[in-house]
């Protein structure tokens, strides 16, 4: 099932955002959830990224299934992950709870929900999420959000297990910076994936020596086969 590139949109810095498809299966590559630099070096804003998501999802609405590739995505903005995830919500659904640790102790629990966009069509056809050990931070939050939706399956390897936000402190009389995880994300089904990573529905090792020698992508092939 070789993929034929149909459309490409880039948010340059740590990755790019592109769409492609073969037959009637769409492919969406999200290389980062960070606000990055545009091609001419100008800082983009949230609206630029959300406009790119809108454009991609508009072009993919006619597909019968969708693969979202977040491998090697090291994270970015939680707000952007929700903006993309809300395209797949059929109603308000509990995604996770969040607590923050500070000098006063653990905060009260705040619940987060997916909510369909009021003026955009919801994508309710099968979705496959591709993850690996390089999927981290906000990209893992995206996987956590998406696993709460019934049409979604996750394929590949567990994510990095680096979901927590970090409290940054500089050590006195030193140039050393200390980063302390200070948030707890608890999923809708009462699981915590910090340190262990978001689990997959179908374990497939990616970027193996065999893949490189044969110039193939076993994880992508598994996702396509699951949609037959």
Coordinates of C-alpha atoms in Angstrom, one line a residue:
X1 CA 0.0 0.0 0.0
X2 CA 2.4 2.7 -1.1
X3 CA 1.2 6.1 -0.1
X4 CA 0.8 8.8 -2.8
X5 CA 1.3 12.3 -1.5
X6 CA -1.7 14.5 -2.2
X7 CA -1.1 17.6 -0.1
X8 CA 1.6 19.0 2.1
X9 CA 1.6 21.7 4.7
X10 CA 4.7 22.5 6.8
X11 CA 5.1 24.0 10.2
X12 CA 8.9 24.1 10.2
X13 CA 11.1 23.7 13.3
X14 CA 11.1 20.2 14.8
X15 CA 8.8 18.6 12.2
X16 CA 6.3 19.1 9.6
X17 CA 2.6 18.6 9.1
X18 CA 1.5 16.9 5.9
X19 CA -1.3 14.8 4.5
X20 CA -1.3 12.0 1.9
X21 CA -3.5 9.2 0.9
X22 CA -3.8 5.9 -1.0
X23 CA -7.2 4.8 -2.2
X24 CA -9.6 6.3 0.3
X25 CA -7.4 6.1 3.4
X26 CA -6.1 9.4 4.6
X27 CA -2.6 10.0 6.2
X28 CA -1.9 12.9 8.5
X29 CA 1.7 13.4 9.7
X30 CA 2.0 15.6 12.7
X31 CA 5.7 16.2 13.4
X32 CA 5.2 18.7 16.2
X33 CA 2.5 20.4 18.3
X34 CA 4.8 23.3 18.9
X35 CA 4.4 26.8 17.5
X36 CA 7.4 27.1 15.2
X37 CA 9.0 29.3 12.5
X38 CA 7.5 29.6 9.1
X39 CA 9.5 29.1 5.9
X40 CA 10.6 32.8 5.9
X41 CA 11.7 32.6 9.6
X42 CA 8.7 34.5 11.0
X43 CA 7.2 33.2 14.3
X44 CA 3.9 31.6 13.7
X45 CA 1.0 31.8 16.2
X46 CA -1.7 29.4 17.3
X47 CA -4.1 30.6 14.6
X48 CA -1.5 29.6 11.9
X49 CA -1.3 26.1 13.2
X50 CA -5.1 25.8 13.7
X51 CA -5.7 27.1 10.1
X52 CA -3.3 24.3 8.9
X53 CA -5.3 21.7 10.9
X54 CA -8.6 23.0 9.5
X55 CA -7.2 22.8 5.9
X56 CA -5.9 19.3 6.4
X57 CA -9.1 18.0 8.0
X58 CA -11.2 19.6 5.3
X59 CA -9.3 17.7 2.7
X60 CA -9.5 14.4 4.7
X61 CA -13.3 14.5 5.4
X62 CA -14.1 12.4 2.3
X63 CA -11.8 9.6 3.3
X64 CA -13.1 6.3 4.7
X65 CA -10.4 6.0 7.3
X66 CA -7.5 8.0 8.6
X67 CA -4.0 7.3 9.9
X68 CA -2.4 10.0 12.2
X69 CA 1.4 9.6 12.5
X70 CA 2.8 11.2 15.7
X71 CA 6.0 9.1 15.8
X72 CA 9.1 11.2 16.8
X73 CA 6.8 14.0 17.8
X74 CA 8.4 15.5 21.0
X75 CA 5.3 17.6 22.0
X76 CA 4.4 21.2 22.2
X77 CA 1.0 22.9 23.0
X78 CA -1.7 21.0 24.8
X79 CA -4.2 23.5 23.4
X80 CA -3.3 22.4 19.8
X81 CA -3.6 18.7 20.7
X82 CA -7.2 19.4 21.9
X83 CA -8.0 21.5 18.8
X84 CA -7.0 18.5 16.5
X85 CA -8.6 15.9 18.8
X86 CA -11.9 17.7 18.9
X87 CA -12.3 17.0 15.2
X88 CA -12.9 13.4 16.2
X89 CA -15.4 13.9 19.1
X90 CA -19.0 12.9 18.6
X91 CA -20.0 14.5 21.9
X92 CA -18.4 15.8 25.0
X93 CA -16.3 13.0 26.4
X94 CA -14.0 12.7 29.4
X95 CA -10.3 12.5 28.3
X96 CA -8.3 12.8 31.5
X97 CA -7.9 14.5 34.8
X98 CA -5.0 16.7 35.7
X99 CA -3.4 17.7 39.1
X100 CA -0.4 20.0 39.7
X101 CA 2.1 19.7 42.5
X102 CA 3.5 22.9 44.0
X103 CA 4.7 24.2 47.4
X104 CA 1.2 23.9 48.7
X105 CA 0.8 20.3 47.8
X106 CA -1.3 18.6 45.1
X107 CA -3.9 20.7 43.5
X108 CA -7.6 19.8 43.1
X109 CA -8.4 17.6 40.2
X110 CA -9.4 19.3 37.0
X111 CA -11.2 17.3 34.4
X112 CA -10.6 17.8 30.6
X113 CA -13.0 16.8 27.9
X114 CA -13.1 16.5 24.1
X115 CA -15.9 18.6 22.6
X116 CA -16.9 18.6 18.9
X117 CA -16.2 21.8 17.0
X118 CA -19.5 23.7 16.7
X119 CA -19.0 24.7 13.1
X120 CA -16.9 21.9 11.7
X121 CA -17.8 18.3 10.7
X122 CA -16.8 15.5 13.1
X123 CA -14.7 12.7 11.7
X124 CA -16.4 9.5 13.0
X125 CA -14.7 6.9 10.6
X126 CA -11.9 4.5 11.8
X127 CA -8.7 6.2 13.0
X128 CA -5.3 4.7 13.6
X129 CA -2.7 6.6 15.7
X130 CA 1.0 5.7 15.1
X131 CA 3.3 6.1 18.1
X132 CA 6.8 5.1 19.2
X133 CA 9.3 5.8 22.0
X134 CA 9.9 9.2 20.5
X135 CA 6.3 10.3 21.0
X136 CA 6.5 12.5 24.1
X137 CA 5.0 15.2 26.1
X138 CA 2.0 16.9 24.4
X139 CA 2.1 14.2 21.7
X140 CA 1.4 11.6 24.4
X141 CA -1.4 13.8 25.7
X142 CA -2.9 13.7 22.2
X143 CA -2.7 9.9 22.3
X144 CA -4.3 9.8 25.7
X145 CA -7.1 12.0 24.5
X146 CA -7.6 10.0 21.3
X147 CA -7.7 6.6 23.1
X148 CA -10.9 7.8 24.8
X149 CA -12.7 7.7 21.4
X150 CA -14.3 4.5 20.2
X151 CA -13.2 4.8 16.6
X152 CA -9.5 5.0 17.5
X153 CA -6.8 2.4 17.8
X154 CA -3.1 3.0 18.6
X155 CA -0.5 1.0 16.6
X156 CA 3.3 0.9 17.0
X157 CA 5.3 1.1 20.3
X158 CA 4.5 2.6 23.7
X159 CA 5.3 6.3 23.9
X160 CA 8.1 7.9 25.9
X161 CA 6.3 8.1 29.3
X162 CA 7.1 11.8 29.6
X163 CA 3.6 13.3 30.0
X164 CA 4.1 15.6 33.0
X165 CA 4.7 19.3 32.7
X166 CA 7.9 20.4 34.3
X167 CA 8.7 23.0 36.9
X168 CA 12.0 24.7 35.9
X169 CA 14.4 25.9 38.6
X170 CA 18.0 27.2 38.4
X171 CA 20.4 26.0 41.1
X172 CA 21.9 28.9 43.1
X173 CA 25.5 29.9 42.3
X174 CA 25.3 27.6 39.3
X175 CA 24.4 27.5 35.6
X176 CA 22.6 24.2 36.1
X177 CA 18.9 24.0 35.5
X178 CA 16.7 21.5 37.3
X179 CA 13.4 20.3 35.7
X180 CA 11.0 18.6 38.1
X181 CA 7.9 16.9 36.8
X182 CA 5.0 18.4 38.7
X183 CA 1.8 17.3 37.1
X184 CA -0.2 14.0 37.2
X185 CA -2.4 13.0 34.2
X186 CA -5.0 10.4 35.0
X187 CA -6.9 9.0 32.0
X188 CA -10.6 8.6 31.7
X189 CA -10.3 5.0 32.8
X190 CA -8.1 5.8 35.8
X191 CA -4.7 5.0 34.5
X192 CA -1.4 7.0 34.8
X193 CA 1.1 6.5 32.0
X194 CA 4.0 8.7 33.3
X195 CA 7.3 6.7 33.0
X196 CA 5.7 3.7 31.3
X197 CA 4.2 5.4 28.2
X198 CA 0.8 5.2 26.5
X199 CA 0.1 1.6 25.6
X200 CA -0.8 0.4 22.1
X201 CA -3.6 -1.8 20.8
X202 CA -1.3 -3.5 18.3
X203 CA 2.5 -3.7 19.2
X204 CA 4.6 -3.3 16.1
X205 CA 8.3 -2.4 16.2
X206 CA 9.3 0.4 13.9
X207 CA 12.4 1.7 12.2
X208 CA 14.1 -1.7 12.5
X209 CA 17.1 -2.8 10.6
X210 CA 14.8 -4.9 8.4
X211 CA 12.7 -1.9 7.6
X212 CA 15.7 0.1 6.7
X213 CA 17.1 -2.7 4.5
X214 CA 13.8 -3.3 2.7
X215 CA 12.9 0.4 2.7
X216 CA 9.5 -0.3 4.3
X217 CA 7.5 1.0 7.3
X218 CA 6.1 -2.0 9.3
X219 CA 4.1 0.2 11.6
X220 CA 2.4 2.0 8.7
X221 CA 1.8 -1.3 6.9
X222 CA 0.1 -2.7 10.1
X223 CA -2.1 0.3 10.3
X224 CA -3.2 -0.1 6.6
X225 CA -3.7 -3.8 7.1
X226 CA -6.0 -3.1 10.1
X227 CA -8.2 -1.0 7.9
X228 CA -8.8 -3.6 5.2

